[in-house]
């Protein structure tokens, strides 16, 4: 098994000073978007968002961390912040034009996660912020602004998984139809 990177460990521990030191001293060797396989493909940004470390989230993004990256279940940093009731992190992610309205593999957006965990302040914020997020995305596309709101690798894996799981379902449906036809003959 692989171990968490030093940056992952610092972010998971909520140690802003160490995160800052790692990012500044090891800039060329440090990848803030490294996904930890042993922890469901979490990046340091996922950890910082879950811990409510607003300043750590900010410095990670300033050093190239992508807020659109997803875990194996499709969670973005916004999902983790919503789960933990981290309103400050959600506000920051929104102010940075991070995608706060993406569905995970089960179809749940961060607002739904906040509802499930009873974080009504996060729910209210996300309900008002989601339309703003969509409007910004539309404006960015129209004006040709760069927009980093999609984890293409995760989207491709999701398509492959859906195709893989859909085909046996169709085969079984066809097989059931053939069996029913044979039994009726």
Coordinates of N, CA and C in Angstrom, one line a residue:
X1 N 0.8 -1.2 0.0 CA 0.0 0.0 0.0 C 0.9 1.3 0.0
X2 N 0.4 2.3 -0.7 CA 1.1 3.5 -0.7 C 0.6 4.3 0.6
X3 N 1.5 5.2 1.0 CA 1.2 6.0 2.1 C 0.8 7.4 1.7
X4 N 0.1 8.1 2.5 CA -0.3 9.5 2.2 C 1.0 10.3 2.0
X5 N 0.9 11.3 1.1 CA 2.1 12.2 1.0 C 2.2 13.0 2.2
X6 N 3.3 13.7 2.3 CA 3.5 14.6 3.5 C 2.5 15.7 3.4
X7 N 2.1 16.2 2.2 CA 1.1 17.2 2.1 C -0.3 16.7 2.5
X8 N -0.6 15.5 2.1 CA -1.9 14.9 2.6 C -1.9 14.8 4.1
X9 N -0.8 14.4 4.7 CA -0.8 14.2 6.1 C -1.0 15.6 6.8
X10 N -0.3 16.6 6.3 CA -0.4 17.9 6.9 C -1.8 18.5 6.8
X11 N -2.4 18.3 5.6 CA -3.8 18.8 5.4 C -4.8 18.0 6.3
X12 N -4.6 16.7 6.3 CA -5.5 15.9 7.2 C -5.4 16.2 8.6
X13 N -4.2 16.6 9.1 CA -4.0 17.0 10.5 C -4.4 18.4 10.7
X14 N -4.7 19.2 9.7 CA -5.1 20.6 9.8 C -4.0 21.5 10.2
X15 N -2.8 21.1 9.8 CA -1.6 21.9 10.1 C -1.2 22.9 9.0
X16 N -1.8 24.1 9.1 CA -1.6 25.1 8.1 C -0.2 25.4 7.9
X17 N 0.5 25.6 9.0 CA 2.0 26.0 8.9 C 2.8 25.0 8.1
X18 N 2.5 23.7 8.4 CA 3.3 22.7 7.7 C 2.8 22.6 6.2
X19 N 1.6 22.7 5.9 CA 1.1 22.8 4.5 C 1.8 23.9 3.8
X20 N 1.8 25.1 4.4 CA 2.5 26.2 3.7 C 3.9 26.0 3.5
X21 N 4.6 25.4 4.5 CA 6.0 25.1 4.4 C 6.3 24.1 3.2
X22 N 5.5 23.1 3.2 CA 5.7 22.1 2.1 C 5.5 22.7 0.8
X23 N 4.4 23.5 0.6 CA 4.1 24.1 -0.7 C 5.2 25.0 -1.1
X24 N 5.8 25.8 -0.2 CA 6.8 26.8 -0.5 C 8.2 26.2 -0.8
X25 N 8.6 25.2 0.1 CA 9.9 24.6 0.0 C 10.0 23.5 -1.0
X26 N 9.0 22.8 -1.2 CA 9.1 21.7 -2.1 C 8.2 21.9 -3.4
X27 N 8.1 23.1 -3.8 CA 7.2 23.5 -4.9 C 7.3 22.6 -6.1
X28 N 8.5 22.3 -6.5 CA 8.7 21.5 -7.8 C 8.4 20.1 -7.6
X29 N 8.6 19.5 -6.4 CA 8.3 18.1 -6.1 C 6.9 17.9 -5.6
X30 N 6.2 18.9 -5.2 CA 5.0 18.7 -4.5 C 3.8 18.9 -5.5
X31 N 2.9 17.9 -5.5 CA 1.8 17.9 -6.4 C 0.5 18.0 -5.5
X32 N -0.1 19.2 -5.4 CA -1.3 19.4 -4.6 C -2.5 18.6 -5.1
X33 N -2.4 18.1 -6.3 CA -3.5 17.3 -6.8 C -3.3 15.8 -6.8
X34 N -2.3 15.4 -6.0 CA -2.0 13.9 -5.9 C -3.2 13.3 -5.2
X35 N -3.7 12.2 -5.8 CA -4.8 11.4 -5.2 C -4.3 10.2 -4.5
X36 N -4.7 10.1 -3.2 CA -4.2 9.0 -2.4 C -5.1 7.8 -2.6
X37 N -4.6 6.8 -3.2 CA -5.3 5.6 -3.6 C -5.9 4.9 -2.3
X38 N -5.1 4.9 -1.3 CA -5.5 4.2 0.0 C -6.7 5.0 0.7
X39 N -6.9 6.2 0.3 CA -8.0 7.0 1.0 C -9.0 7.4 -0.1
X40 N -9.4 6.5 -0.9 CA -10.5 6.8 -1.9 C -10.2 7.9 -2.8
X41 N -8.9 8.1 -3.2 CA -8.5 9.1 -4.1 C -8.6 10.5 -3.6
X42 N -8.6 10.7 -2.3 CA -8.6 12.1 -1.7 C -7.4 12.8 -2.1
X43 N -7.5 14.1 -2.3 CA -6.4 15.0 -2.5 C -6.2 15.8 -1.2
X44 N -5.1 16.5 -1.0 CA -5.0 17.3 0.2 C -6.2 18.3 0.4
X45 N -6.7 18.8 -0.7 CA -7.8 19.7 -0.7 C -9.1 19.1 -0.1
X46 N -9.3 17.8 -0.4 CA -10.5 17.1 0.2 C -10.3 17.1 1.7
X47 N -9.1 16.8 2.2 CA -8.9 16.7 3.6 C -9.1 18.1 4.3
X48 N -8.5 19.1 3.7 CA -8.6 20.4 4.3 C -10.1 20.9 4.3
X49 N -10.8 20.6 3.3 CA -12.2 21.0 3.2 C -13.0 20.3 4.3
X50 N -12.8 19.0 4.5 CA -13.5 18.2 5.5 C -13.1 18.7 6.9
X51 N -11.9 19.1 7.1 CA -11.5 19.6 8.4 C -11.9 21.1 8.7
X52 N -12.4 21.7 7.7 CA -12.9 23.1 7.9 C -11.7 24.1 7.9
X53 N -10.6 23.7 7.3 CA -9.4 24.6 7.3 C -9.4 25.5 6.2
X54 N -10.1 26.6 6.3 CA -10.4 27.6 5.3 C -9.1 28.1 4.7
X55 N -8.1 28.5 5.5 CA -6.9 29.1 5.0 C -6.0 28.0 4.3
X56 N -6.1 26.8 4.8 CA -5.4 25.7 4.1 C -6.0 25.5 2.7
X57 N -7.3 25.5 2.7 CA -8.0 25.4 1.4 C -7.5 26.5 0.4
X58 N -7.5 27.7 0.9 CA -7.0 28.9 0.1 C -5.6 28.7 -0.4
X59 N -4.7 28.3 0.5 CA -3.3 28.2 0.0 C -3.1 27.1 -0.9
X60 N -3.8 26.0 -0.7 CA -3.8 24.8 -1.6 C -4.2 25.3 -3.0
X61 N -5.3 26.0 -3.1 CA -5.9 26.4 -4.4 C -4.9 27.4 -5.0
X62 N -4.3 28.3 -4.2 CA -3.3 29.3 -4.7 C -2.1 28.5 -5.3
X63 N -1.8 27.4 -4.8 CA -0.7 26.6 -5.3 C -1.1 25.5 -6.3
X64 N -2.3 25.7 -6.9 CA -2.7 24.8 -8.0 C -3.6 23.6 -7.7
X65 N -4.1 23.5 -6.5 CA -5.0 22.5 -6.2 C -6.3 22.7 -6.9
X66 N -6.8 21.7 -7.5 CA -8.1 21.8 -8.3 C -9.3 21.3 -7.5
X67 N -10.2 22.3 -7.3 CA -11.4 22.0 -6.5 C -12.4 21.1 -7.2
X68 N -12.2 20.8 -8.5 CA -13.1 19.9 -9.2 C -12.7 18.5 -9.1
X69 N -11.6 18.1 -8.5 CA -11.2 16.7 -8.5 C -12.1 16.0 -7.5
X70 N -12.3 14.7 -7.9 CA -13.3 13.9 -7.1 C -12.6 12.6 -6.6
X71 N -13.2 12.2 -5.5 CA -12.8 10.9 -4.9 C -13.4 9.8 -5.8
X72 N -13.2 8.5 -5.4 CA -13.7 7.4 -6.2 C -15.2 7.4 -6.2
X73 N -15.9 8.0 -5.2 CA -17.3 8.0 -5.2 C -17.9 9.3 -5.8
X74 N -17.0 10.2 -6.3 CA -17.4 11.4 -6.9 C -17.5 12.6 -6.1
X75 N -17.0 12.5 -4.8 CA -17.1 13.7 -3.9 C -16.0 14.7 -4.3
X76 N -16.5 15.9 -4.3 CA -15.6 17.1 -4.5 C -15.3 17.6 -3.1
X77 N -14.3 18.6 -3.0 CA -14.1 19.2 -1.6 C -15.4 19.8 -1.1
X78 N -16.3 20.3 -1.9 CA -17.6 20.8 -1.5 C -18.4 19.8 -0.8
X79 N -18.4 18.5 -1.3 CA -19.2 17.5 -0.6 C -18.7 17.2 0.8
X80 N -17.3 17.2 1.0 CA -16.7 17.0 2.3 C -17.1 18.1 3.2
X81 N -17.0 19.4 2.7 CA -17.3 20.5 3.5 C -18.8 20.5 4.0
X82 N -19.6 20.1 3.0 CA -21.1 20.0 3.3 C -21.4 18.9 4.4
X83 N -20.7 17.8 4.3 CA -20.9 16.7 5.2 C -20.5 17.1 6.6
X84 N -19.4 17.9 6.7 CA -18.9 18.3 8.0 C -19.5 19.6 8.5
X85 N -20.4 20.3 7.7 CA -20.9 21.5 8.1 C -20.0 22.7 8.1
X86 N -19.0 22.7 7.2 CA -18.0 23.7 7.1 C -18.4 24.8 6.2
X87 N -19.3 25.7 6.7 CA -19.8 26.8 5.9 C -18.7 27.7 5.4
X88 N -17.7 28.0 6.2 CA -16.7 28.9 5.8 C -15.9 28.4 4.6
X89 N -15.7 27.1 4.5 CA -15.0 26.4 3.4 C -16.0 26.5 2.2
X90 N -17.2 26.2 2.4 CA -18.2 26.3 1.2 C -18.2 27.7 0.7
X91 N -18.2 28.7 1.5 CA -18.2 30.1 1.0 C -16.9 30.4 0.3
X92 N -15.8 30.0 0.8 CA -14.5 30.2 0.1 C -14.5 29.5 -1.3
X93 N -14.9 28.2 -1.3 CA -14.9 27.5 -2.6 C -15.8 28.2 -3.6
X94 N -17.0 28.7 -3.1 CA -17.9 29.4 -4.0 C -17.2 30.7 -4.5
X95 N -16.5 31.4 -3.6 CA -15.9 32.7 -4.1 C -14.8 32.4 -5.1
X96 N -14.2 31.2 -5.0 CA -13.1 30.9 -6.0 C -13.7 30.2 -7.3
X97 N -15.0 30.2 -7.4 CA -15.7 29.7 -8.5 C -15.5 28.2 -8.7
X98 N -15.3 27.5 -7.5 CA -15.2 26.0 -7.5 C -16.6 25.4 -7.7
X99 N -16.6 24.3 -8.3 CA -17.9 23.6 -8.6 C -18.5 23.1 -7.2
X100 N -19.6 23.8 -6.8 CA -20.2 23.4 -5.5 C -21.6 22.7 -5.8
X101 N -21.8 22.4 -7.1 CA -23.1 21.8 -7.4 C -23.0 20.5 -8.2
X102 N -21.9 19.8 -8.1 CA -21.7 18.6 -8.9 C -22.3 17.4 -8.2
X103 N -22.9 16.5 -8.9 CA -23.5 15.3 -8.4 C -22.4 14.3 -8.2
X104 N -22.5 13.5 -7.1 CA -21.5 12.4 -6.9 C -22.1 11.2 -7.7
X105 N -21.4 10.0 -7.5 CA -21.8 8.8 -8.2 C -23.2 8.4 -7.9
X106 N -23.8 8.7 -6.8 CA -25.1 8.4 -6.4 C -26.1 9.5 -6.8
X107 N -25.7 10.5 -7.4 CA -26.6 11.6 -7.8 C -26.8 12.7 -6.7
X108 N -26.0 12.7 -5.7 CA -26.1 13.6 -4.6 C -25.2 14.8 -4.8
X109 N -25.7 16.0 -4.7 CA -25.0 17.2 -4.7 C -24.6 17.6 -3.2
X110 N -23.6 18.5 -3.0 CA -23.3 18.9 -1.7 C -24.5 19.4 -0.9
X111 N -25.5 20.1 -1.5 CA -26.6 20.5 -0.8 C -27.4 19.3 -0.1
X112 N -27.5 18.2 -0.9 CA -28.2 17.0 -0.3 C -27.4 16.4 0.8
X113 N -26.1 16.4 0.7 CA -25.2 15.9 1.8 C -25.4 16.8 3.0
X114 N -25.4 18.1 2.9 CA -25.7 19.0 4.0 C -27.0 18.7 4.6
X115 N -28.0 18.5 3.8 CA -29.4 18.1 4.3 C -29.3 16.9 5.2
X116 N -28.7 15.8 4.6 CA -28.6 14.5 5.3 C -28.0 14.7 6.7
X117 N -27.0 15.5 6.8 CA -26.2 15.7 8.0 C -26.8 16.8 8.9
X118 N -27.9 17.4 8.5 CA -28.5 18.4 9.3 C -27.9 19.8 9.4
X119 N -27.1 20.1 8.4 CA -26.4 21.4 8.5 C -27.2 22.5 7.7
X120 N -28.2 23.0 8.4 CA -29.2 23.9 7.7 C -28.6 25.2 7.2
X121 N -27.6 25.7 7.9 CA -26.9 26.9 7.4 C -26.2 26.6 6.1
X122 N -25.6 25.4 6.0 CA -24.9 25.0 4.7 C -26.0 24.8 3.6
X123 N -27.1 24.2 4.0 CA -28.2 24.0 3.0 C -28.6 25.3 2.4
X124 N -28.9 26.3 3.3 CA -29.4 27.6 2.9 C -28.4 28.3 2.0
X125 N -27.1 28.2 2.4 CA -26.1 28.8 1.5 C -26.0 28.2 0.2
X126 N -26.0 26.9 0.2 CA -25.8 26.1 -1.1 C -27.0 26.3 -2.0
X127 N -28.2 26.4 -1.4 CA -29.4 26.6 -2.3 C -29.3 28.0 -3.0
X128 N -28.8 29.0 -2.3 CA -28.6 30.3 -3.0 C -27.4 30.4 -3.9
X129 N -26.3 29.6 -3.5 CA -25.1 29.7 -4.3 C -25.1 28.8 -5.6
X130 N -25.9 27.7 -5.6 CA -25.9 26.9 -6.8 C -26.3 27.6 -8.0
X131 N -27.4 28.4 -8.0 CA -27.7 29.2 -9.3 C -26.6 30.2 -9.7
X132 N -25.9 30.8 -8.7 CA -24.8 31.6 -9.0 C -23.7 30.9 -9.7
X133 N -23.4 29.7 -9.2 CA -22.4 28.8 -9.7 C -22.7 28.5 -11.2
X134 N -23.9 28.1 -11.4 CA -24.3 27.8 -12.8 C -24.2 29.0 -13.7
X135 N -24.7 30.2 -13.2 CA -24.6 31.4 -14.0 C -23.2 31.8 -14.3
X136 N -22.3 31.6 -13.4 CA -20.9 31.9 -13.6 C -20.3 31.0 -14.7
X137 N -20.7 29.7 -14.6 CA -20.2 28.7 -15.6 C -20.7 29.1 -17.0
X138 N -21.9 29.5 -17.1 CA -22.5 29.9 -18.4 C -21.8 31.2 -18.9
X139 N -21.6 32.1 -18.1 CA -20.9 33.4 -18.5 C -19.5 33.1 -18.9
X140 N -18.8 32.2 -18.2 CA -17.4 31.9 -18.5 C -17.3 31.2 -19.9
X141 N -18.2 30.3 -20.1 CA -18.2 29.7 -21.5 C -18.5 30.7 -22.6
X142 N -19.5 31.6 -22.4 CA -19.8 32.6 -23.4 C -18.6 33.6 -23.6
X143 N -17.9 33.9 -22.6 CA -16.8 34.9 -22.7 C -15.5 34.3 -22.9
X144 N -15.5 32.9 -22.9 CA -14.2 32.2 -23.2 C -13.2 32.3 -22.0
X145 N -13.7 32.5 -20.8 CA -12.9 32.4 -19.6 C -12.4 31.0 -19.3
X146 N -11.2 30.8 -18.8 CA -10.8 29.5 -18.5 C -11.7 29.0 -17.3
X147 N -12.1 27.7 -17.4 CA -13.0 27.2 -16.3 C -12.5 25.8 -16.0
X148 N -12.2 25.6 -14.8 CA -11.7 24.3 -14.3 C -12.7 23.7 -13.3
X149 N -13.8 23.1 -13.9 CA -14.9 22.6 -13.1 C -15.2 21.2 -13.3
X150 N -14.4 20.5 -14.1 CA -14.7 19.1 -14.4 C -13.5 18.2 -14.3
X151 N -13.7 17.1 -13.6 CA -12.6 16.1 -13.4 C -12.9 15.1 -14.5
X152 N -12.2 15.3 -15.6 CA -12.4 14.5 -16.8 C -12.1 13.0 -16.6
X153 N -11.0 12.8 -15.8 CA -10.7 11.4 -15.5 C -11.8 10.7 -14.8
X154 N -12.4 11.3 -13.8 CA -13.5 10.7 -13.0 C -14.7 10.6 -13.9
X155 N -15.0 11.5 -14.7 CA -16.2 11.5 -15.6 C -16.0 10.3 -16.6
X156 N -14.8 10.0 -17.1 CA -14.6 8.9 -18.0 C -14.7 7.6 -17.2
X157 N -14.2 7.5 -16.0 CA -14.4 6.3 -15.2 C -15.8 6.0 -14.9
X158 N -16.6 7.1 -14.7 CA -18.0 7.0 -14.4 C -18.7 6.4 -15.6
X159 N -18.4 7.0 -16.8 CA -19.1 6.5 -18.0 C -18.7 5.0 -18.2
X160 N -17.5 4.6 -18.0 CA -17.1 3.2 -18.2 C -17.8 2.3 -17.2
X161 N -18.0 2.8 -16.0 CA -18.7 2.0 -14.9 C -20.1 1.8 -15.3
X162 N -20.7 2.9 -15.7 CA -22.2 2.9 -16.1 C -22.4 1.9 -17.3
X163 N -21.5 2.0 -18.3 CA -21.5 1.1 -19.4 C -21.4 -0.4 -19.0
X164 N -20.4 -0.6 -18.1 CA -20.1 -1.9 -17.7 C -21.3 -2.5 -16.9
X165 N -21.9 -1.7 -16.1 CA -23.0 -2.2 -15.3 C -24.3 -2.3 -16.0
X166 N -24.4 -1.5 -17.1 CA -25.7 -1.4 -17.8 C -25.8 -2.6 -18.8
X167 N -24.6 -3.1 -19.3 CA -24.7 -4.2 -20.3 C -25.2 -5.5 -19.7
X168 N -24.7 -5.9 -18.5 CA -25.3 -7.1 -17.9 C -26.8 -7.0 -17.7
X169 N -27.2 -5.8 -17.3 CA -28.6 -5.6 -17.0 C -29.4 -5.8 -18.3
X170 N -28.9 -5.3 -19.4 CA -29.6 -5.5 -20.7 C -29.6 -7.0 -21.1
X171 N -28.5 -7.6 -20.9 CA -28.4 -9.0 -21.3 C -29.4 -9.8 -20.5
X172 N -29.5 -9.6 -19.2 CA -30.4 -10.3 -18.3 C -31.8 -10.0 -18.7
X173 N -32.1 -8.7 -19.1 CA -33.5 -8.4 -19.6 C -33.8 -9.2 -20.8
X174 N -32.9 -9.2 -21.8 CA -33.1 -10.0 -23.0 C -33.2 -11.5 -22.7
X175 N -32.4 -12.0 -21.8 CA -32.5 -13.4 -21.5 C -33.9 -13.7 -20.8
X176 N -34.3 -12.8 -19.9 CA -35.6 -13.0 -19.3 C -36.7 -13.0 -20.4
X177 N -36.6 -12.1 -21.3 CA -37.6 -12.1 -22.4 C -37.6 -13.4 -23.2
X178 N -36.4 -13.9 -23.5 CA -36.3 -15.2 -24.3 C -36.9 -16.3 -23.5
X179 N -36.6 -16.4 -22.1 CA -37.1 -17.4 -21.3 C -38.7 -17.4 -21.2
X180 N -39.2 -16.2 -21.1 CA -40.6 -16.0 -21.0 C -41.3 -16.4 -22.3
X181 N -40.6 -16.1 -23.4 CA -41.2 -16.5 -24.8 C -41.2 -18.0 -24.9
X182 N -40.1 -18.6 -24.5 CA -40.0 -20.1 -24.6 C -41.0 -20.8 -23.7
X183 N -41.2 -20.2 -22.5 CA -42.2 -20.8 -21.6 C -43.6 -20.7 -22.0
X184 N -43.9 -19.6 -22.8 CA -45.2 -19.4 -23.3 C -45.5 -20.2 -24.6
X185 N -44.5 -20.7 -25.2 CA -44.7 -21.5 -26.4 C -45.2 -22.9 -26.2

